CSV table of C-alpha atoms in Angstrom, one decimal:
chain,number,residue,atom,x,y,z
A,76,UNK,CA,0.0,0.0,0.0
A,77,UNK,CA,1.1,3.5,-0.6
A,78,UNK,CA,1.8,5.6,2.5
A,79,UNK,CA,-1.0,8.0,1.7
A,80,UNK,CA,-3.6,5.8,-0.1
A,81,UNK,CA,-6.5,8.1,0.8
A,82,UNK,CA,-5.2,11.5,-0.3
A,83,UNK,CA,-7.5,13.9,-2.1
A,84,UNK,CA,-5.6,14.0,-5.3
A,85,UNK,CA,-7.2,12.6,-8.4
A,86,UNK,CA,-4.7,10.5,-10.4
A,87,UNK,CA,-4.1,12.0,-13.8
A,88,UNK,CA,-5.7,10.6,-16.9
A,89,UNK,CA,-3.5,8.7,-19.3
A,90,UNK,CA,-1.7,11.2,-21.6
A,91,UNK,CA,-3.4,11.3,-25.0
A,92,UNK,CA,-1.0,13.7,-26.8
A,93,UNK,CA,2.5,12.6,-26.1
A,94,UNK,CA,4.8,15.2,-24.5
A,95,UNK,CA,2.0,17.7,-24.0
A,96,UNK,CA,0.1,15.2,-22.0
A,97,UNK,CA,3.2,14.2,-19.9
A,98,UNK,CA,3.9,17.9,-19.2
A,99,UNK,CA,0.3,18.4,-18.1
A,100,UNK,CA,0.5,15.4,-15.8
A,101,UNK,CA,3.7,16.5,-14.2
A,102,UNK,CA,2.3,19.9,-13.5
A,103,UNK,CA,-0.8,18.4,-12.0
A,104,UNK,CA,1.0,16.0,-9.8
A,105,UNK,CA,-0.3,12.8,-8.3
A,106,UNK,CA,-2.6,14.3,-5.6
A,107,UNK,CA,0.2,14.9,-3.1
A,108,UNK,CA,1.1,18.1,-1.3
A,109,UNK,CA,1.9,19.9,-4.5
A,110,UNK,CA,-1.6,19.3,-5.7
A,111,UNK,CA,-4.0,18.4,-2.9
A,112,UNK,CA,-7.2,18.4,-4.9
A,113,UNK,CA,-5.7,16.9,-8.0
A,114,UNK,CA,-7.1,19.7,-10.3
A,115,UNK,CA,-4.9,19.8,-13.4
A,116,UNK,CA,-2.1,22.3,-13.2
A,117,UNK,CA,-3.0,23.4,-9.6
A,118,UNK,CA,-0.1,24.2,-7.3
A,119,UNK,CA,0.2,25.6,-3.8
A,120,UNK,CA,0.0,29.3,-3.1
A,121,UNK,CA,3.1,31.2,-4.1
A,122,UNK,CA,3.8,28.7,-6.9
A,123,UNK,CA,5.5,29.4,-10.2
A,124,UNK,CA,4.0,31.9,-12.5
A,125,UNK,CA,5.3,35.1,-14.0
A,126,UNK,CA,3.7,38.5,-13.4
A,127,UNK,CA,1.7,38.2,-16.5
A,128,UNK,CA,0.7,34.6,-15.9
A,129,UNK,CA,-2.2,33.3,-13.9
A,130,UNK,CA,0.0,32.9,-10.8
A,131,UNK,CA,1.1,36.5,-10.8
A,132,UNK,CA,0.8,38.7,-7.7
A,133,UNK,CA,-1.9,40.9,-9.3
A,134,UNK,CA,-4.2,38.1,-10.0
A,135,UNK,CA,-7.0,37.9,-7.4
A,136,UNK,CA,-7.1,34.0,-7.6
A,137,UNK,CA,-3.4,33.5,-7.1
A,138,UNK,CA,-3.7,33.2,-3.3
A,139,UNK,CA,-6.1,30.3,-3.6
A,140,UNK,CA,-4.9,28.5,-6.7
A,141,UNK,CA,-1.3,29.4,-7.0
A,142,UNK,CA,0.2,28.6,-10.4
A,143,UNK,CA,-2.9,27.7,-12.4
A,144,UNK,CA,-2.8,27.0,-16.1
A,145,UNK,CA,-5.6,29.3,-17.5
A,146,UNK,CA,-6.8,26.6,-19.8
A,147,UNK,CA,-7.6,24.4,-16.8
A,148,UNK,CA,-9.4,27.0,-14.7
A,149,UNK,CA,-12.8,25.9,-16.2
A,150,UNK,CA,-12.2,22.3,-15.5
A,151,UNK,CA,-11.1,23.1,-11.9
A,152,UNK,CA,-14.2,25.1,-11.1
A,153,UNK,CA,-16.4,22.5,-12.9
A,154,UNK,CA,-15.0,19.8,-10.6
A,155,UNK,CA,-15.4,21.9,-7.5
A,156,UNK,CA,-19.0,22.6,-8.6
A,157,UNK,CA,-19.7,18.9,-8.9
A,158,UNK,CA,-18.4,18.3,-5.4
A,159,UNK,CA,-20.5,21.1,-3.9
A,160,UNK,CA,-23.7,20.2,-5.8
A,161,UNK,CA,-23.8,16.6,-4.8
A,162,UNK,CA,-27.1,15.8,-3.0
A,163,UNK,CA,-27.0,12.0,-2.6
A,164,UNK,CA,-26.2,9.8,0.3
A,165,UNK,CA,-23.3,10.0,2.7
A,166,UNK,CA,-20.7,8.9,0.0
A,167,UNK,CA,-20.4,10.4,-3.5
A,168,UNK,CA,-20.2,6.9,-5.2
A,169,UNK,CA,-20.1,8.4,-8.7
A,170,UNK,CA,-16.9,10.2,-7.7
A,171,UNK,CA,-15.6,7.1,-5.9
A,172,UNK,CA,-16.0,5.0,-9.0
A,173,UNK,CA,-14.4,7.7,-11.3
A,174,UNK,CA,-11.4,8.0,-9.0
A,175,UNK,CA,-11.0,4.3,-8.6
A,176,UNK,CA,-11.0,3.8,-12.4
A,177,UNK,CA,-8.4,6.6,-12.8
A,178,UNK,CA,-6.2,5.1,-10.1
A,179,UNK,CA,-6.3,1.8,-11.9
A,180,UNK,CA,-5.5,3.4,-15.2
A,181,UNK,CA,-2.4,5.0,-13.6
A,182,UNK,CA,-0.9,1.6,-12.8
A,183,UNK,CA,0.7,0.2,-9.7
A,184,UNK,CA,3.9,1.6,-8.1
A,185,UNK,CA,6.0,-1.0,-9.9
A,186,UNK,CA,4.8,0.4,-13.2
A,187,UNK,CA,2.5,-2.4,-14.2
A,188,UNK,CA,-0.5,-1.1,-16.1
A,189,UNK,CA,-3.9,-2.8,-16.1
A,190,UNK,CA,-4.7,-4.8,-19.2
A,191,UNK,CA,-7.7,-6.5,-20.7
A,192,UNK,CA,-7.9,-10.3,-19.9
A,193,UNK,CA,-7.1,-12.4,-22.9
A,194,UNK,CA,-8.7,-15.5,-24.1
A,195,UNK,CA,-5.9,-17.7,-22.9
A,196,UNK,CA,-6.0,-16.2,-19.4
A,197,UNK,CA,-9.8,-16.7,-19.2
A,198,UNK,CA,-9.5,-20.3,-20.2
A,199,UNK,CA,-6.7,-20.9,-17.6
A,200,UNK,CA,-8.9,-19.4,-14.8
A,201,UNK,CA,-11.9,-21.4,-15.9
A,202,UNK,CA,-9.9,-24.6,-15.9
A,203,UNK,CA,-8.3,-23.8,-12.5
A,204,UNK,CA,-11.7,-23.2,-10.9
A,205,UNK,CA,-13.1,-26.3,-12.5
A,206,UNK,CA,-10.3,-28.5,-11.2
A,207,UNK,CA,-10.4,-26.8,-7.8
A,208,UNK,CA,-14.1,-27.5,-7.4
A,209,UNK,CA,-13.4,-31.2,-8.4
A,210,UNK,CA,-10.8,-31.4,-5.7
A,211,UNK,CA,-13.0,-29.7,-3.1
A,212,UNK,CA,-15.8,-32.3,-3.7
A,213,UNK,CA,-13.7,-34.8,-1.8
A,214,UNK,CA,-13.0,-32.7,1.3
A,215,UNK,CA,-16.3,-30.9,2.0
A,216,UNK,CA,-19.9,-31.8,2.0
A,217,UNK,CA,-20.9,-28.4,0.8
A,218,UNK,CA,-21.5,-28.5,-3.0
A,219,UNK,CA,-20.0,-26.1,-5.5
A,220,UNK,CA,-21.0,-22.5,-5.0
A,221,UNK,CA,-19.5,-21.1,-8.2
A,222,UNK,CA,-21.9,-21.2,-11.1
A,223,UNK,CA,-19.4,-19.4,-13.3
A,224,UNK,CA,-15.6,-18.7,-13.2
A,225,UNK,CA,-14.5,-15.3,-14.3
A,226,UNK,CA,-11.1,-13.7,-15.0
A,227,UNK,CA,-11.2,-10.0,-14.2
A,228,UNK,CA,-9.0,-7.0,-15.1
A,229,UNK,CA,-8.4,-4.6,-12.2
A,230,UNK,CA,-11.0,-2.2,-13.7
A,231,UNK,CA,-13.6,-5.0,-13.8
A,232,UNK,CA,-12.8,-5.8,-10.2
A,233,UNK,CA,-13.6,-2.2,-9.3
A,234,UNK,CA,-16.9,-2.3,-11.1
A,235,UNK,CA,-18.0,-5.6,-9.6
A,236,UNK,CA,-17.1,-4.8,-6.0
A,237,UNK,CA,-18.2,-1.2,-5.5
A,238,UNK,CA,-21.8,-2.3,-4.6
A,239,UNK,CA,-20.5,-4.3,-1.6
A,240,UNK,CA,-18.1,-1.5,-0.6
A,241,UNK,CA,-21.1,0.7,-0.5
A,242,UNK,CA,-22.9,-1.6,1.9
A,243,UNK,CA,-19.9,-1.8,4.2
A,244,UNK,CA,-18.9,1.9,4.2
A,245,UNK,CA,-22.2,3.8,4.2
A,246,UNK,CA,-23.0,3.2,7.9
A,247,UNK,CA,-19.7,4.8,9.0
A,248,UNK,CA,-20.0,7.6,6.5
A,249,UNK,CA,-23.4,8.5,7.8
A,250,UNK,CA,-21.9,8.9,11.3
A,251,UNK,CA,-19.2,11.2,9.9
A,252,UNK,CA,-21.7,13.2,8.0
A,253,UNK,CA,-23.8,13.7,11.1
A,254,UNK,CA,-20.6,14.7,13.1
A,255,UNK,CA,-19.7,17.3,10.5
A,256,UNK,CA,-23.1,18.9,10.9
A,257,UNK,CA,-22.7,18.8,14.7
A,258,UNK,CA,-19.5,20.8,14.9
A,259,UNK,CA,-21.5,24.0,14.5
A,260,UNK,CA,-22.8,25.6,17.8
A,261,UNK,CA,-26.4,24.6,18.4
A,262,UNK,CA,-27.7,28.2,18.1
A,263,UNK,CA,-26.1,28.5,14.7
A,264,UNK,CA,-27.4,25.3,13.2
A,265,UNK,CA,-31.0,26.6,12.6
A,266,UNK,CA,-29.6,29.5,10.6
A,267,UNK,CA,-26.9,27.4,8.8
A,268,UNK,CA,-29.1,25.4,6.4
A,269,UNK,CA,-27.0,26.2,3.2
A,270,UNK,CA,-23.8,25.8,5.1
A,271,UNK,CA,-24.9,22.4,6.4
A,272,UNK,CA,-25.9,21.4,2.9
A,273,UNK,CA,-22.4,22.4,1.7
A,274,UNK,CA,-20.8,20.4,4.5
A,275,UNK,CA,-22.8,17.3,3.6
A,276,UNK,CA,-21.8,17.7,0.0
A,277,UNK,CA,-18.2,18.1,1.0
A,278,UNK,CA,-18.5,15.1,3.3
A,279,UNK,CA,-19.8,13.0,0.5
A,280,UNK,CA,-17.0,14.1,-1.8
A,281,UNK,CA,-14.5,13.5,1.0
A,282,UNK,CA,-15.5,9.9,1.4
A,283,UNK,CA,-15.9,9.5,-2.3
A,284,UNK,CA,-12.3,10.5,-2.9
A,285,UNK,CA,-11.0,8.4,0.0
A,286,UNK,CA,-12.8,5.2,-1.1
A,287,UNK,CA,-12.2,5.7,-4.7
A,288,UNK,CA,-8.5,6.0,-4.3
A,289,UNK,CA,-8.4,3.1,-1.7
A,290,UNK,CA,-10.4,0.8,-4.0
A,291,UNK,CA,-8.3,1.8,-7.0
A,292,UNK,CA,-5.0,1.0,-5.1
A,293,UNK,CA,-6.5,-2.2,-3.8
A,294,UNK,CA,-7.5,-3.3,-7.3
A,295,UNK,CA,-3.8,-3.5,-8.1
A,296,UNK,CA,-3.1,-6.0,-5.2
A,297,UNK,CA,-6.0,-8.4,-4.7
A,298,UNK,CA,-6.0,-11.8,-6.4
A,299,UNK,CA,-9.7,-12.6,-6.2
A,300,UNK,CA,-13.0,-11.5,-4.8
A,301,UNK,CA,-12.7,-12.8,-1.3
A,302,UNK,CA,-9.3,-11.4,-0.1
A,303,UNK,CA,-10.8,-9.9,3.0
A,304,UNK,CA,-12.9,-12.9,4.0
A,305,UNK,CA,-16.1,-11.2,2.8
A,306,UNK,CA,-17.8,-11.8,-0.5
A,307,UNK,CA,-17.1,-8.7,-2.5
A,308,UNK,CA,-18.2,-10.0,-5.9
A,309,UNK,CA,-21.6,-11.1,-7.2
A,310,UNK,CA,-23.0,-14.3,-5.8
A,311,UNK,CA,-22.1,-17.5,-7.7
A,312,UNK,CA,-19.0,-16.1,-9.4
A,313,UNK,CA,-15.5,-17.3,-8.6
A,314,UNK,CA,-13.3,-14.5,-9.7
A,315,UNK,CA,-9.5,-14.3,-10.1
A,316,UNK,CA,-7.3,-11.5,-11.4
A,317,UNK,CA,-4.6,-13.0,-13.7
A,318,UNK,CA,-2.4,-9.9,-13.8
A,319,UNK,CA,-2.3,-9.6,-10.0
A,320,UNK,CA,-1.8,-13.4,-9.6
A,321,UNK,CA,1.3,-13.1,-11.8
A,322,UNK,CA,2.7,-10.3,-9.6
A,323,UNK,CA,1.8,-12.2,-6.4
A,324,UNK,CA,3.6,-15.4,-7.5
A,325,UNK,CA,6.6,-13.7,-9.1
A,326,UNK,CA,9.0,-14.2,-6.2
A,327,UNK,CA,7.6,-17.3,-4.5
A,328,UNK,CA,9.6,-19.8,-6.5
A,329,UNK,CA,6.4,-21.7,-7.3
A,330,UNK,CA,5.2,-22.6,-10.8
A,331,UNK,CA,2.6,-20.2,-12.0
A,332,UNK,CA,0.0,-22.9,-12.7
A,333,UNK,CA,0.3,-24.1,-9.1
A,334,UNK,CA,-0.1,-20.5,-7.7
A,335,UNK,CA,-3.2,-20.0,-9.9
A,336,UNK,CA,-4.7,-23.4,-8.8
A,337,UNK,CA,-4.1,-22.8,-5.1
A,338,UNK,CA,-5.7,-19.4,-5.3
A,339,UNK,CA,-8.6,-20.9,-7.3
A,340,UNK,CA,-9.1,-23.4,-4.4
A,341,UNK,CA,-9.4,-20.6,-1.9
A,342,UNK,CA,-11.8,-18.7,-4.1
A,343,UNK,CA,-14.0,-21.8,-4.8
A,344,UNK,CA,-14.0,-22.7,-1.1
A,345,UNK,CA,-15.2,-19.3,-0.1
A,346,UNK,CA,-17.9,-19.5,-2.8
A,347,UNK,CA,-19.2,-22.8,-1.4
A,348,UNK,CA,-19.4,-21.4,2.1
A,349,UNK,CA,-21.3,-18.3,1.2
A,350,UNK,CA,-23.6,-20.0,-1.3
A,351,UNK,CA,-24.7,-22.8,1.0
A,352,UNK,CA,-24.7,-21.2,4.4
A,353,UNK,CA,-27.5,-18.7,3.7
A,354,UNK,CA,-27.3,-16.8,7.0
A,355,UNK,CA,-23.5,-16.3,6.9
A,356,UNK,CA,-23.3,-13.2,4.7
A,357,UNK,CA,-25.8,-11.2,6.7
A,358,UNK,CA,-24.2,-12.4,9.9
A,359,UNK,CA,-20.8,-11.1,8.9
A,360,UNK,CA,-22.1,-7.8,7.4
A,361,UNK,CA,-24.3,-7.4,10.5
A,362,UNK,CA,-21.3,-7.8,12.7
A,363,UNK,CA,-19.4,-5.1,10.7
A,364,UNK,CA,-22.4,-2.7,10.9
A,365,UNK,CA,-22.8,-3.4,14.6
A,366,UNK,CA,-19.2,-2.5,15.2
A,367,UNK,CA,-19.6,0.6,13.0
A,368,UNK,CA,-22.5,1.8,15.1
A,369,UNK,CA,-20.2,1.9,18.1
A,370,UNK,CA,-17.5,4.0,16.4
A,371,UNK,CA,-17.1,7.6,17.7
A,372,UNK,CA,-16.0,10.4,15.4
A,373,UNK,CA,-13.4,12.6,16.9
A,374,UNK,CA,-15.3,15.9,16.4
A,375,UNK,CA,-12.5,17.9,18.0
A,376,UNK,CA,-10.4,17.4,14.9
A,377,UNK,CA,-13.3,18.3,12.7
A,378,UNK,CA,-14.0,21.4,14.8
A,379,UNK,CA,-10.3,22.5,14.4
A,380,UNK,CA,-10.6,22.1,10.6
A,381,UNK,CA,-14.0,23.7,10.2
A,382,UNK,CA,-13.0,26.6,12.4
A,383,UNK,CA,-9.7,27.3,10.8
A,384,UNK,CA,-10.2,26.0,7.2
A,385,UNK,CA,-8.1,28.0,4.9
A,386,UNK,CA,-9.0,27.6,1.2
A,387,UNK,CA,-5.3,27.9,0.3
A,388,UNK,CA,-4.3,25.1,2.7
A,389,UNK,CA,-6.6,22.1,2.0
A,390,UNK,CA,-4.0,19.7,3.3
A,391,UNK,CA,-5.5,20.4,6.8
A,392,UNK,CA,-8.5,18.2,6.1
A,393,UNK,CA,-6.3,15.5,4.6
A,394,UNK,CA,-4.0,15.4,7.6
A,395,UNK,CA,-7.0,14.9,9.9
A,396,UNK,CA,-8.2,12.0,7.9
A,397,UNK,CA,-4.7,10.4,7.8
A,398,UNK,CA,-4.4,11.0,11.6
A,399,UNK,CA,-7.5,9.1,12.2
A,400,UNK,CA,-11.0,10.3,13.3
A,401,UNK,CA,-12.4,6.9,14.3
A,402,UNK,CA,-12.4,5.7,17.8
A,403,UNK,CA,-14.2,2.6,19.0
A,404,UNK,CA,-16.3,3.1,22.1
A,405,UNK,CA,-15.0,1.4,25.2
A,406,UNK,CA,-18.3,-0.3,26.1
A,407,UNK,CA,-19.3,-3.9,26.7
A,408,UNK,CA,-21.5,-3.8,23.6
A,409,UNK,CA,-18.7,-2.6,21.4
A,410,UNK,CA,-16.3,-5.1,22.8
A,411,UNK,CA,-18.9,-7.9,22.2
A,412,UNK,CA,-19.4,-6.7,18.6
A,413,UNK,CA,-15.7,-6.7,17.9
A,414,UNK,CA,-15.3,-10.2,19.4
A,415,UNK,CA,-18.2,-11.5,17.4
A,416,UNK,CA,-16.8,-10.1,14.2
A,417,UNK,CA,-13.2,-11.4,14.8
A,418,UNK,CA,-14.5,-14.8,15.7
A,419,UNK,CA,-16.7,-15.1,12.7
A,420,UNK,CA,-13.9,-14.0,10.4
A,421,UNK,CA,-11.5,-16.5,12.0
A,422,UNK,CA,-14.0,-19.3,11.6
A,423,UNK,CA,-14.6,-18.5,7.9
A,424,UNK,CA,-10.9,-18.2,7.1
A,425,UNK,CA,-9.9,-21.1,9.3
A,426,UNK,CA,-12.4,-23.4,7.5
A,427,UNK,CA,-11.2,-22.3,4.1
A,428,UNK,CA,-7.6,-22.8,5.2
A,429,UNK,CA,-8.3,-26.3,6.5
A,430,UNK,CA,-10.3,-27.6,3.5
A,431,UNK,CA,-8.0,-26.0,0.9
A,432,UNK,CA,-4.9,-27.6,2.6
A,433,UNK,CA,-6.7,-31.0,2.7
A,434,UNK,CA,-7.4,-30.7,-1.0
A,435,UNK,CA,-4.0,-29.4,-2.0
A,436,UNK,CA,-1.6,-31.3,0.2
A,437,UNK,CA,-1.7,-34.6,-1.8
A,438,UNK,CA,-1.6,-32.9,-5.2
A,439,UNK,CA,0.5,-29.8,-5.0
A,440,UNK,CA,4.2,-29.9,-4.0
A,441,UNK,CA,3.9,-26.2,-3.0
A,442,UNK,CA,0.9,-26.7,-0.8
A,443,UNK,CA,2.7,-26.1,2.5
A,444,UNK,CA,4.6,-23.0,1.2
A,445,UNK,CA,1.4,-21.5,-0.3
A,446,UNK,CA,-0.5,-22.1,2.9
A,447,UNK,CA,2.1,-20.3,5.0
A,448,UNK,CA,2.3,-17.4,2.5
A,449,UNK,CA,-1.5,-16.9,2.6
A,450,UNK,CA,-1.6,-17.2,6.4
A,451,UNK,CA,1.0,-14.6,6.8
A,452,UNK,CA,-0.6,-12.3,4.3
A,453,UNK,CA,-3.9,-12.5,6.2
A,454,UNK,CA,-2.6,-12.4,9.7
A,455,UNK,CA,-0.1,-9.6,9.2
A,456,UNK,CA,-2.7,-7.1,8.0
A,457,UNK,CA,-2.2,-7.1,4.2
A,458,UNK,CA,-3.3,-4.4,1.8
A,459,UNK,CA,-7.0,-5.3,2.0
A,460,UNK,CA,-7.0,-5.1,5.8
A,461,UNK,CA,-5.2,-1.8,5.8
A,462,UNK,CA,-7.7,-0.4,3.3
A,463,UNK,CA,-10.7,-1.4,5.4
A,464,UNK,CA,-9.1,-0.2,8.6
A,465,UNK,CA,-8.6,3.3,7.1
A,466,UNK,CA,-12.2,3.4,5.7
A,467,UNK,CA,-14.1,2.4,8.8
A,468,UNK,CA,-11.5,2.3,11.6
A,469,UNK,CA,-11.5,-1.5,11.9
A,470,UNK,CA,-8.8,-4.0,11.2
A,471,UNK,CA,-10.7,-6.7,9.3
A,472,UNK,CA,-8.4,-9.7,9.7
A,473,UNK,CA,-8.8,-13.1,11.4
A,474,UNK,CA,-6.4,-12.7,14.3
A,475,UNK,CA,-7.0,-16.3,15.3
A,476,UNK,CA,-6.9,-18.0,11.9
A,477,UNK,CA,-4.4,-20.7,13.0
A,478,UNK,CA,-6.5,-21.6,16.1
A,479,UNK,CA,-9.6,-21.8,14.0
A,480,UNK,CA,-7.9,-23.9,11.3
A,481,UNK,CA,-6.6,-26.4,13.9
A,482,UNK,CA,-10.1,-26.6,15.4
A,483,UNK,CA,-11.7,-27.4,12.0
A,484,UNK,CA,-9.0,-30.0,11.3
A,485,UNK,CA,-9.7,-31.6,14.7
A,486,UNK,CA,-13.4,-31.7,14.0
A,487,UNK,CA,-12.7,-33.5,10.7
A,488,UNK,CA,-10.7,-36.1,12.5
A,489,UNK,CA,-13.3,-36.5,15.3
A,490,UNK,CA,-16.6,-36.2,13.4
A,491,UNK,CA,-15.8,-36.6,9.7
A,492,UNK,CA,-16.5,-34.1,6.9
A,493,UNK,CA,-20.3,-34.2,7.4
A,494,UNK,CA,-20.0,-33.7,11.1
A,495,UNK,CA,-17.7,-30.7,10.7
A,496,UNK,CA,-19.6,-29.0,7.9
A,497,UNK,CA,-22.9,-29.6,9.6
A,498,UNK,CA,-22.0,-27.0,12.2
A,499,UNK,CA,-22.7,-24.3,9.6
A,500,UNK,CA,-26.4,-25.2,9.6
A,501,UNK,CA,-27.0,-22.7,12.4
A,502,UNK,CA,-25.0,-19.8,13.9
A,503,UNK,CA,-25.5,-21.0,17.4
A,504,UNK,CA,-23.8,-24.3,16.6
A,505,UNK,CA,-20.5,-22.7,15.6
A,506,UNK,CA,-17.5,-22.4,18.0
A,507,UNK,CA,-17.2,-19.3,20.1
A,508,UNK,CA,-14.1,-17.3,21.0
A,509,UNK,CA,-13.7,-19.4,24.2
A,510,UNK,CA,-13.9,-22.6,22.1
A,511,UNK,CA,-10.9,-21.5,20.2
A,512,UNK,CA,-9.1,-21.5,23.5
A,513,UNK,CA,-10.2,-25.0,24.2
A,514,UNK,CA,-10.6,-26.8,20.8
A,515,UNK,CA,-10.5,-30.3,22.3
A,516,UNK,CA,-13.3,-29.5,24.7
A,517,UNK,CA,-15.4,-28.2,21.8
A,518,UNK,CA,-14.6,-31.1,19.5
A,519,UNK,CA,-15.8,-33.7,22.0
A,520,UNK,CA,-18.8,-31.8,23.3
A,521,UNK,CA,-22.3,-32.9,22.3
A,522,UNK,CA,-24.2,-30.3,20.2
A,523,UNK,CA,-27.8,-29.9,19.7
A,524,UNK,CA,-29.1,-30.7,16.2
A,525,UNK,CA,-30.6,-27.4,15.2
A,526,UNK,CA,-31.8,-28.8,11.9
A,527,UNK,CA,-34.1,-31.1,13.8
A,528,UNK,CA,-35.4,-28.3,16.0
A,529,UNK,CA,-36.0,-26.1,12.9
A,530,UNK,CA,-37.9,-29.0,11.3
A,531,UNK,CA,-40.1,-29.5,14.5
A,532,UNK,CA,-40.9,-25.7,14.6
A,533,UNK,CA,-41.8,-25.7,10.9
A,534,UNK,CA,-44.1,-28.7,11.4
A,535,UNK,CA,-45.8,-27.0,14.4
A,536,UNK,CA,-46.3,-23.8,12.4
A,537,UNK,CA,-47.9,-25.8,9.5
A,538,UNK,CA,-50.2,-27.6,12.0
A,539,UNK,CA,-51.4,-24.3,13.5
A,540,UNK,CA,-52.2,-23.0,10.0
A,541,UNK,CA,-54.2,-26.2,9.2
A,542,UNK,CA,-56.1,-26.0,12.5
A,543,UNK,CA,-56.9,-22.4,11.7
A,544,UNK,CA,-58.2,-23.4,8.2
A,545,UNK,CA,-60.4,-26.1,9.8
A,546,UNK,CA,-62.0,-23.7,12.2
A,547,UNK,CA,-63.0,-21.4,9.4
């Protein structure tokens, strides 16, 4: 991840006219301190510009815009107008999508540009997922959950995952939007309708820029649609990114087809779990939302910015965001929400880790090495986790992945594949955080068969309906 992945700068468009385009891009910068808003040609106050140029001392706009290319003034004000005229929800998702696509087009730090997926790459991904599903058939009772296998470019990953990012981020953005309106003194709020509207628009743009750049950077690093343990893509699709898989496996010393196949196993295993455990998705997303409800926004930082906002120094707001505004409440409810989320993530990732290893171990010479690589990537807070932590103030990683994986493996030995996978029938049947501390105790403990209880309740409900019809 870059050190400032959520800056306000818009990555420049691809040059269309050779040297002129490159010159224009260099003047505009990359959204860093020299160009905090990413408007083409915009510099800091006091920037270059002769007396007769736009940045000259006699120019009334020089204090705000510095060295501005006159040809770009209209575009700058048009973009600012779009930011201030936004009237949608807490996040300007149109802006987020545009910035994400621009970030992808700019390429990754190592200079690798996004490319369209070729026919050969699509065929390789489809074959890897087909073979992965075949191997998984022998190690889990859950049937295939991938109706289609797709190979995405980075831009296609952005398009496909934005709806889920919206679902995850909107609850926190709403809290920030409310906080921005609350920084004004109460006696002023009744008279500040237009100002509050402008602040909401700026808040939507602020989050739109953060998320857009974050998702765009993340698109250059993820290898599939389940890198953070949540289903970011459409249901029924096992998705892999060939370009990123190539970069991921470059220094591992593992044949590329084995890297692709191992990652296909993980993607297909996630797909089975989310397709055939109908309550799991809402359980995880509900845990994220429950945690988000307990996040406090540091309004003192917002008050400092709103009270001292200098149009010629927009880096102030960026510094606040990078310094962190989100603080979890130290309440029993918030601690319980965090424990519930961390345990659920560990159980999902632990199950995937266990079944993938069981399927890969007899067939791939690199199974152990790939397993350890993925475990470290998940446990150390990789790019996906860092992105989510910055967006909602939460490190979304399975801290107890190894404990959960050992528990699932022990369950397989003690109860068999059906007994292990049967625990996914009801959330109350799953191990708890304390069970991860005592896996042997959980493995050998008798559990209620919730499927039978649900069946009995269903039959009782049907009987009541029949009795009601008879009385009529």
